[in-house]
Amino acid sequence: MRYFIKTFGCQQNTADSEKIAAFLASKGMTPSEDYKHADYVVINTCMIRQSAENRAYGLIINLKKIKTSRKKRLKIIVTGCLAGLAHKDRSGKILASLMERFPEVDEFVPIEEVGIGETPVRQDQSNALVPISSGCNNYCSYCVVPYTRGKEISRPYNDIIGECRKLRQKGYKRITLLGQNVNSYGADIRKSKTKKPIYVKHLGKLRIPTLFPHLLHEISQMGFDMVDFLSSNPWDFSKELIEVIANNKNISRTIHLPVQSGDNTVLKKMNRWYTKGQYLKLVKQLKLRIENLKLTTDIIVGFPGETEKQFQNTVELCREVDFEKAYISLYSPRPLTASTRLMKDDIPYSVKKRRWQILENLINKAHL
Ligand code: 5AD
Ligand code: SF4
C-alpha cells in the first residue's frame, strides 16, 4: 500500500502530518510521490479561511475522479481542522452534511485519533518542529480554531524536554516550538495543580503566568544554534519572557506577534483585549531589550464594520512598528464563530482587496 498525505494550513498541521506519516509507516505502508499513484490518501485540512477550505474540497473532487475511474480501491481519509470541527459539533449536522456532500471520502477522522502518539517522520532534517500545546481558549470573534482544535492542552513539560534532548543528540541544530498560542504554554497545567491560581493583569486581561519562559530557557541551554517559536499572543508576552529571549542569543530574533488590527474598536469587536497603545508599548519594550529584533505579524482587513478611518489606524500602527513581514488576510466568515453569528460581512471584496494591497505594499514590498 502506498500513501500520500496532503497538508493544508499552518506548521501545526505540518507537524501533525509528520506523525501521521509515522503511523502509516508503522502499518507497513510506503510513501507515494503524488496522490495519483497512491492507494491511501490523507487530507490534512485547514479551515482558517474559506479559501483554505476550498482547496481541500478541490482535492477531494480530483480524488473522486480517480476513485471512480480506477478499479483498484482508493481510500480517502479527511483529517485536520475540517474533521475536528465536524466531530466537535454536538448536533452532528456538520458531519452529516460533509458525508452527504462527499460520499467518496471513506472517513472523517479527528486528528487526535490519527497516530498522534507516534514519533514523527520529520520532513526537514535541519529544523525540527516540536508541538508543545494544541487548541485555543481565546475565542477571537473571527476565528474557527477553538471549534476545530478544541480547548488548549499543554503537553507534559518533561515530554517536551525529553524530545528536544533527543533531537539535539540526533544532530538537529534548529528547533521550532509550536502552539496556537505557544507562549500560553502551561497555564492549564498551573491551573489544574492549584485550586486558586494566581492571576496577573497583562494587556487588559487577567492571565495565569505561563510556564513558557521557563521551558524556552531550558531548551535554549541544550546547545541548539537556533530556537524559534510560533505563534505568540501579545497578552502572554510577559517581561519574564522578554528577559529570557534577551539573555539567550540562540533564541530567534525574529518574533511573530499577531496584531490583527490597529484600531481599538475593531480589536474589541475581535475580542482581542489589548489596545493599539498597549501593543505599541509591548513592541517598545521588545525593541529596547532585544538587539536586532525583527517583528512579523498577522493582520485581518475588512473585518465587519471596519471603516476607512479604522483601517488607517492599522496602517499607522504598521508604520510605527515597521514589521519585517505581515501575513495579511481578507476577513472570511467562519462557521460557529461569534463574528459570523453576530456581525454582517459587510465590507465589499473590492474594498478588502484594496486595503490588503495597501498593507502589502507598505510592509511586504518594502522589505523585498
Ligand atoms: N478571516 C480572515 N483571516 C483569519 N485569520 C483567522 N481567522 C480568520 C478569518 N475568519 C487569520 C488571523 C490569524 C491567522 C492565522 O489567520 O490573522 O492570526
Ligand atoms: Fe484563533 Fe485568536 Fe486562538 Fe489565535 S488566539 S487561534 S486567532 S482564537
PDB file of N, CA, C and O and ligand atoms in Angstrom, residues 48 135-146 180-181 231 233 235 260 270-272, ligand 2:
ATOM      1  N   ILE A  48      -9.019  27.950   8.303  1.00  0.00           N
ATOM      2  CA  ILE A  48      -8.838  29.309   8.817  1.00  0.00           C
ATOM      3  C   ILE A  48      -9.585  30.349   7.960  1.00  0.00           C
ATOM      4  O   ILE A  48     -10.147  31.295   8.470  1.00  0.00           O
ATOM      5  N   GLY A 135      -4.764  23.489  20.507  1.00  0.00           N
ATOM      6  CA  GLY A 135      -6.041  24.112  20.848  1.00  0.00           C
ATOM      7  C   GLY A 135      -5.899  25.570  21.267  1.00  0.00           C
ATOM      8  O   GLY A 135      -4.793  26.115  21.304  1.00  0.00           O
ATOM      9  N   CYS A 136      -7.035  26.184  21.561  1.00  0.00           N
ATOM     10  CA  CYS A 136      -7.033  27.603  21.925  1.00  0.00           C
ATOM     11  C   CYS A 136      -8.277  27.932  22.739  1.00  0.00           C
ATOM     12  O   CYS A 136      -9.371  27.464  22.414  1.00  0.00           O
ATOM     13  N   ASN A 137      -8.090  28.744  23.785  1.00  0.00           N
ATOM     14  CA  ASN A 137      -9.235  29.137  24.633  1.00  0.00           C
ATOM     15  C   ASN A 137      -9.638  30.590  24.418  1.00  0.00           C
ATOM     16  O   ASN A 137     -10.431  31.119  25.173  1.00  0.00           O
ATOM     17  N   ASN A 138      -9.060  31.255  23.440  1.00  0.00           N
ATOM     18  CA  ASN A 138      -9.216  32.719  23.404  1.00  0.00           C
ATOM     19  C   ASN A 138     -10.461  33.224  22.686  1.00  0.00           C
ATOM     20  O   ASN A 138     -10.902  34.327  22.931  1.00  0.00           O
ATOM     21  N   TYR A 139     -10.990  32.442  21.814  1.00  0.00           N
ATOM     22  CA  TYR A 139     -12.221  32.824  21.118  1.00  0.00           C
ATOM     23  C   TYR A 139     -12.170  34.234  20.537  1.00  0.00           C
ATOM     24  O   TYR A 139     -13.051  35.047  20.800  1.00  0.00           O
ATOM     25  N   CYS A 140     -11.139  34.530  19.749  1.00  0.00           N
ATOM     26  CA  CYS A 140     -11.185  35.755  18.956  1.00  0.00           C
ATOM     27  C   CYS A 140     -12.437  35.605  18.093  1.00  0.00           C
ATOM     28  O   CYS A 140     -12.692  34.506  17.575  1.00  0.00           O
ATOM     29  N   SER A 141     -13.192  36.682  17.938  1.00  0.00           N
ATOM     30  CA  SER A 141     -14.549  36.500  17.418  1.00  0.00           C
ATOM     31  C   SER A 141     -14.592  35.950  15.990  1.00  0.00           C
ATOM     32  O   SER A 141     -15.579  35.361  15.572  1.00  0.00           O
ATOM     33  N   TYR A 142     -13.509  36.137  15.222  1.00  0.00           N
ATOM     34  CA  TYR A 142     -13.499  35.705  13.817  1.00  0.00           C
ATOM     35  C   TYR A 142     -12.955  34.291  13.633  1.00  0.00           C
ATOM     36  O   TYR A 142     -13.006  33.741  12.544  1.00  0.00           O
ATOM     37  N   CYS A 143     -12.399  33.691  14.687  1.00  0.00           N
ATOM     38  CA  CYS A 143     -11.509  32.538  14.491  1.00  0.00           C
ATOM     39  C   CYS A 143     -12.183  31.198  14.790  1.00  0.00           C
ATOM     40  O   CYS A 143     -12.819  31.005  15.823  1.00  0.00           O
ATOM     41  N   VAL A 144     -11.973  30.255  13.902  1.00  0.00           N
ATOM     42  CA  VAL A 144     -12.629  28.957  13.995  1.00  0.00           C
ATOM     43  C   VAL A 144     -11.796  27.956  14.820  1.00  0.00           C
ATOM     44  O   VAL A 144     -12.295  26.896  15.205  1.00  0.00           O
ATOM     45  N   VAL A 145     -10.543  28.319  15.091  1.00  0.00           N
ATOM     46  CA  VAL A 145      -9.629  27.359  15.742  1.00  0.00           C
ATOM     47  C   VAL A 145     -10.165  26.758  17.049  1.00  0.00           C
ATOM     48  O   VAL A 145     -10.077  25.544  17.242  1.00  0.00           O
ATOM     49  N   PRO A 146     -10.747  27.543  17.963  1.00  0.00           N
ATOM     50  CA  PRO A 146     -11.263  26.915  19.183  1.00  0.00           C
ATOM     51  C   PRO A 146     -12.325  25.850  18.898  1.00  0.00           C
ATOM     52  O   PRO A 146     -12.525  24.938  19.702  1.00  0.00           O
ATOM     53  N   GLN A 180      -0.757  27.000  19.059  1.00  0.00           N
ATOM     54  CA  GLN A 180      -1.647  28.047  18.554  1.00  0.00           C
ATOM     55  C   GLN A 180      -1.380  29.343  19.323  1.00  0.00           C
ATOM     56  O   GLN A 180      -1.401  30.418  18.785  1.00  0.00           O
ATOM     57  N   ASN A 181      -1.120  29.177  20.624  1.00  0.00           N
ATOM     58  CA  ASN A 181      -0.663  30.273  21.480  1.00  0.00           C
ATOM     59  C   ASN A 181       0.538  29.723  22.224  1.00  0.00           C
ATOM     60  O   ASN A 181       0.449  29.340  23.377  1.00  0.00           O
ATOM     61  N   SER A 231       2.965  30.381  17.491  1.00  0.00           N
ATOM     62  CA  SER A 231       2.756  31.771  17.283  1.00  0.00           C
ATOM     63  C   SER A 231       2.396  32.376  18.642  1.00  0.00           C
ATOM     64  O   SER A 231       1.652  31.772  19.395  1.00  0.00           O
ATOM     65  N   ASN A 233       0.917  35.193  21.406  1.00  0.00           N
ATOM     66  CA  ASN A 233      -0.108  36.238  21.509  1.00  0.00           C
ATOM     67  C   ASN A 233       0.444  37.366  22.377  1.00  0.00           C
ATOM     68  O   ASN A 233       1.298  37.131  23.233  1.00  0.00           O
ATOM     69  N   TRP A 235      -0.893  39.070  24.818  1.00  0.00           N
ATOM     70  CA  TRP A 235      -1.245  39.145  26.235  1.00  0.00           C
ATOM     71  C   TRP A 235      -0.458  38.174  27.109  1.00  0.00           C
ATOM     72  O   TRP A 235      -0.448  38.312  28.312  1.00  0.00           O
ATOM     73  N   GLN A 260      -3.472  41.771  14.280  1.00  0.00           N
ATOM     74  CA  GLN A 260      -4.814  41.666  13.653  1.00  0.00           C
ATOM     75  C   GLN A 260      -5.408  43.002  13.237  1.00  0.00           C
ATOM     76  O   GLN A 260      -5.950  43.129  12.157  1.00  0.00           O
ATOM     77  N   MET A 270     -13.141  42.180  17.850  1.00  0.00           N
ATOM     78  CA  MET A 270     -12.429  40.918  17.571  1.00  0.00           C
ATOM     79  C   MET A 270     -12.209  40.099  18.847  1.00  0.00           C
ATOM     80  O   MET A 270     -11.690  38.994  18.781  1.00  0.00           O
ATOM     81  N   ASN A 271     -12.535  40.718  20.005  1.00  0.00           N
ATOM     82  CA  ASN A 271     -12.273  40.074  21.310  1.00  0.00           C
ATOM     83  C   ASN A 271     -10.776  39.846  21.512  1.00  0.00           C
ATOM     84  O   ASN A 271     -10.344  38.792  21.954  1.00  0.00           O
ATOM     85  N   ARG A 272      -9.995  40.896  21.172  1.00  0.00           N
ATOM     86  CA  ARG A 272      -8.537  40.757  21.266  1.00  0.00           C
ATOM     87  C   ARG A 272      -7.955  41.449  22.516  1.00  0.00           C
ATOM     88  O   ARG A 272      -6.738  41.481  22.679  1.00  0.00           O
TER      89      ARG A 272
HETATM   90 FE1  SF4 B   2      -7.683  31.993  16.695  1.00  0.00          FE
HETATM   91 FE2  SF4 B   2      -7.409  34.018  18.454  1.00  0.00          FE
HETATM   92 FE3  SF4 B   2      -6.937  31.467  19.216  1.00  0.00          FE
HETATM   93 FE4  SF4 B   2      -5.238  32.692  17.536  1.00  0.00          FE
HETATM   94  S1  SF4 B   2      -5.676  33.325  19.673  1.00  0.00           S
HETATM   95  S2  SF4 B   2      -6.054  30.588  17.341  1.00  0.00           S
HETATM   96  S3  SF4 B   2      -6.619  33.987  16.311  1.00  0.00           S
HETATM   97  S4  SF4 B   2      -8.914  32.314  18.592  1.00  0.00           S
END
